[in-house]
Coordinates of C-alpha atoms in Angstrom, one line a residue:
M1 CA 89.1 101.9 159.7
D2 CA 89.6 99.5 162.5
K3 CA 89.2 96.4 160.0
L4 CA 92.0 97.9 157.7
R5 CA 94.2 98.3 161.1
N6 CA 93.6 94.8 162.0
L7 CA 93.9 93.0 158.7
P8 CA 95.4 89.4 159.2
F9 CA 97.2 89.7 155.8
K10 CA 98.1 93.3 155.2
V11 CA 100.8 92.6 152.8
L12 CA 98.5 90.5 150.7
F13 CA 95.8 93.2 151.0
Y14 CA 97.9 96.2 149.8
L15 CA 100.2 94.4 147.5
G16 CA 97.3 92.4 146.1
F17 CA 95.3 95.5 145.2
F18 CA 98.4 97.0 143.6
I19 CA 98.5 94.0 141.2
V20 CA 94.6 94.1 140.7
I21 CA 95.2 97.8 139.5
I22 CA 97.9 96.5 137.1
F23 CA 95.6 93.7 135.9
L24 CA 92.7 96.3 135.4
G25 CA 95.3 98.6 133.4
L26 CA 96.3 95.7 131.1
S27 CA 92.6 94.9 130.6
Y28 CA 92.0 98.4 129.5
W29 CA 95.2 98.5 127.2
Q30 CA 94.0 95.3 125.4
L31 CA 90.4 96.7 124.9
S32 CA 91.8 100.1 123.7
S33 CA 94.0 98.1 121.3
H34 CA 91.0 96.0 120.1
Y35 CA 89.0 99.2 119.2
I36 CA 92.2 100.7 117.4
D37 CA 92.6 97.4 115.4
S38 CA 89.0 97.3 114.6
N39 CA 89.1 100.8 113.2
N40 CA 92.2 100.3 111.3
L41 CA 90.8 97.2 109.8
E42 CA 87.7 98.9 108.6
K43 CA 89.9 101.5 106.9
L44 CA 92.4 98.9 105.6
T45 CA 89.5 96.7 103.9
K46 CA 87.5 99.7 102.8
Y47 CA 88.0 100.4 99.0
E48 CA 86.6 103.8 98.0
Y49 CA 87.4 105.7 94.9
I50 CA 91.0 105.6 93.7
L51 CA 93.1 108.6 94.1
E52 CA 95.6 109.3 91.4
V53 CA 98.6 111.0 92.8
S54 CA 102.4 111.5 92.3
I55 CA 105.0 110.2 94.7
S56 CA 105.5 113.9 96.0
D57 CA 101.8 113.9 97.1
V58 CA 102.0 111.0 99.6
N59 CA 103.2 113.0 102.4
S60 CA 100.0 115.0 102.5
L61 CA 97.8 111.7 102.5
S62 CA 96.6 109.5 105.2
E63 CA 97.3 106.0 106.0
Y64 CA 95.4 103.2 104.3
Q65 CA 94.5 105.6 101.5
Y66 CA 93.7 103.9 98.1
I67 CA 95.9 105.3 95.5
Q68 CA 97.5 105.0 92.0
I69 CA 100.7 106.6 91.2
D70 CA 100.2 108.4 87.9
T71 CA 104.0 109.7 87.0
D72 CA 106.6 107.7 85.1
I73 CA 108.5 105.5 87.6
S74 CA 111.9 104.2 87.6
L75 CA 112.8 100.8 89.7
L76 CA 116.0 101.5 91.6
H77 CA 116.5 98.6 94.0
T78 CA 114.8 95.6 95.3
W79 CA 115.0 93.6 98.6
L80 CA 113.4 90.3 99.8
L81 CA 111.6 90.7 103.1
R82 CA 112.1 87.5 105.1
S83 CA 109.7 85.0 106.6
R84 CA 106.6 85.7 104.6
V85 CA 104.1 82.8 104.3
H86 CA 101.5 82.5 101.4
N87 CA 99.0 79.7 101.3
G88 CA 101.2 77.6 103.6
Q89 CA 104.3 78.2 101.5
N90 CA 107.4 80.0 102.7
G91 CA 108.9 82.7 100.7
Y92 CA 109.4 86.5 100.8
N93 CA 107.7 89.8 99.9
R94 CA 109.4 91.7 97.1
I95 CA 110.2 95.2 98.3
D96 CA 111.0 97.7 95.6
L97 CA 112.4 101.3 95.9
I98 CA 111.0 103.4 93.1
S99 CA 111.6 107.0 92.2
D100 CA 110.2 109.6 89.7
S101 CA 112.0 112.1 87.6
Y102 CA 112.0 114.5 90.3
S103 CA 114.0 112.3 92.6
N104 CA 111.1 111.6 95.0
Y105 CA 111.6 108.1 96.5
M106 CA 109.1 105.6 97.8
V107 CA 109.1 102.1 98.8
V108 CA 106.7 99.5 97.4
N109 CA 105.6 96.2 98.7
R110 CA 104.8 94.4 95.6
G111 CA 103.8 91.1 97.0
W112 CA 104.9 87.4 97.8
V113 CA 107.4 85.6 95.8
P114 CA 108.8 82.0 96.5
L115 CA 112.0 81.2 98.1
D116 CA 113.7 80.4 94.8
F117 CA 112.9 83.9 93.6
D118 CA 115.9 85.3 91.6
L119 CA 116.7 88.9 92.0
D120 CA 118.8 89.0 88.9
S121 CA 115.6 88.0 86.9
I122 CA 114.0 91.3 87.5
D123 CA 113.4 93.7 84.4
K124 CA 114.1 97.1 85.8
Y125 CA 112.5 98.6 82.8
E126 CA 109.2 96.8 82.9
Q127 CA 106.4 99.0 83.3
F128 CA 103.7 98.5 85.9
K129 CA 100.7 100.3 87.4
Y130 CA 101.3 101.2 91.1
I131 CA 97.8 100.7 92.6
G132 CA 97.5 99.9 96.5
K133 CA 97.0 101.1 100.0
L134 CA 99.4 103.3 101.9
M135 CA 100.9 101.8 105.0
S136 CA 103.1 103.0 108.0
Y137 CA 106.6 101.5 108.1
N138 CA 107.7 99.1 110.7
T139 CA 109.7 100.0 113.5
Q140 CA 113.0 98.5 115.1
T141 CA 111.9 96.2 117.9
I142 CA 113.8 93.3 119.7
G143 CA 115.0 90.9 117.1
Q144 CA 117.2 90.6 114.2
D145 CA 118.8 93.8 112.9
D146 CA 118.7 94.5 109.3
I147 CA 122.0 94.4 107.5
P148 CA 123.4 97.2 105.4
Q149 CA 124.0 96.7 101.8
S150 CA 122.1 93.3 102.1
D151 CA 119.5 92.0 99.6
Y152 CA 117.2 91.0 102.4
L153 CA 115.3 92.7 105.0
F154 CA 113.6 91.6 108.3
R155 CA 111.2 94.5 108.4
I156 CA 110.3 97.6 106.3
D157 CA 112.0 100.1 108.3
K158 CA 112.1 103.7 107.0
S159 CA 115.2 104.9 108.8
F160 CA 117.1 101.9 107.9
I161 CA 116.5 102.1 104.2
E162 CA 117.1 106.1 104.3
N163 CA 120.4 105.4 106.0
D164 CA 121.4 102.3 103.8
I165 CA 120.5 104.1 100.5
N166 CA 121.3 107.7 101.6
I167 CA 117.8 109.0 100.5
S168 CA 114.8 110.7 102.1
L169 CA 111.5 108.6 101.7
Q170 CA 107.9 109.6 101.8
K171 CA 106.2 109.0 105.2
Y172 CA 104.2 105.9 103.9
Y173 CA 105.1 103.0 101.6
L174 CA 102.6 101.3 99.1
T175 CA 101.3 97.9 99.4
L176 CA 100.1 96.8 95.9
T177 CA 96.6 95.2 95.7
E178 CA 96.5 94.5 92.0
E179 CA 98.6 94.0 88.9
C180 CA 101.5 93.0 91.1
G181 CA 103.7 91.5 88.2
N182 CA 104.4 88.1 86.9
S183 CA 104.7 85.2 89.4
I184 CA 104.1 87.7 92.4
E185 CA 101.0 87.2 94.6
C186 CA 99.4 90.4 95.6
I187 CA 98.9 90.7 99.4
N188 CA 95.4 89.8 100.5
L189 CA 94.6 93.0 102.8
T190 CA 91.0 92.0 103.1
D191 CA 92.1 89.0 105.3
P192 CA 94.8 90.5 107.5
Y193 CA 95.9 89.0 110.9
D194 CA 93.4 89.7 113.7
A195 CA 95.1 89.9 117.1
P196 CA 93.0 88.4 120.0
H197 CA 92.9 91.7 121.9
L198 CA 89.4 91.4 123.1
S199 CA 89.8 88.0 124.6
Y200 CA 93.1 89.2 126.5
A201 CA 91.0 92.2 127.9
F202 CA 88.5 89.7 129.5
Q203 CA 91.5 87.6 130.6
W204 CA 93.1 90.3 132.6
L205 CA 89.7 91.3 133.9
F206 CA 89.1 87.8 135.0
F207 CA 92.3 87.8 136.8
A208 CA 91.7 91.0 138.7
I209 CA 88.3 89.6 139.8
C210 CA 89.5 86.6 141.0
L211 CA 92.6 88.1 142.9
T212 CA 90.1 90.7 144.5
I213 CA 88.0 87.9 145.8
V214 CA 91.1 86.1 147.2
I215 CA 92.3 89.2 149.0
L216 CA 88.9 90.0 150.6
R217 CA 88.2 86.5 151.7
K218 CA 91.8 86.0 153.2
N219 CA 91.3 89.2 155.3
K220 CA 87.8 88.2 156.2
L221 CA 86.2 91.1 154.6
I222 CA 83.6 89.1 152.7

């Protein structure tokens, strides 16, 4: 206790260890994110048996489930999701709003299209097989807001689409993995972006250790 009372750099000691705790918390957060991403990646890239469902069944399913919609589908509307890159080329993702004969609505990410894609060229009566993975919607964060009544989106935001079209959507949207359509590149879900959470976890841990050593040496405790 005498050593603590006679510390030459008390502010550094107490403030420094407070920052060390923050660094350790950040390290733990990044490590937890790494394990969550690894678990999600395993589910995302795992293709078990395909489940044939109707749109109304989607709310009872889980994220990343591999499904085929087996009911007659109508294409109601299409948006272009901005800032998508495929093989080094800029473009969009084609986002469709579909429904069945019972007015159950669902959003479908059909895949990548080039910048010169013409929305007027879409044949709304063309029949497709809707096969793919269920995905969670994006949420509004810092950045560009989506514009009502626009043909373009910055994110697949459930609340925005529901308010813009005045409908109720299923809790997941569908990303097609095959038979995406003419001149449309299916999204490769087996090669998603892998965030460097593990390296960040070690980085924050390293900062915590270094700062701890500085605090102890400055106060002549080691």
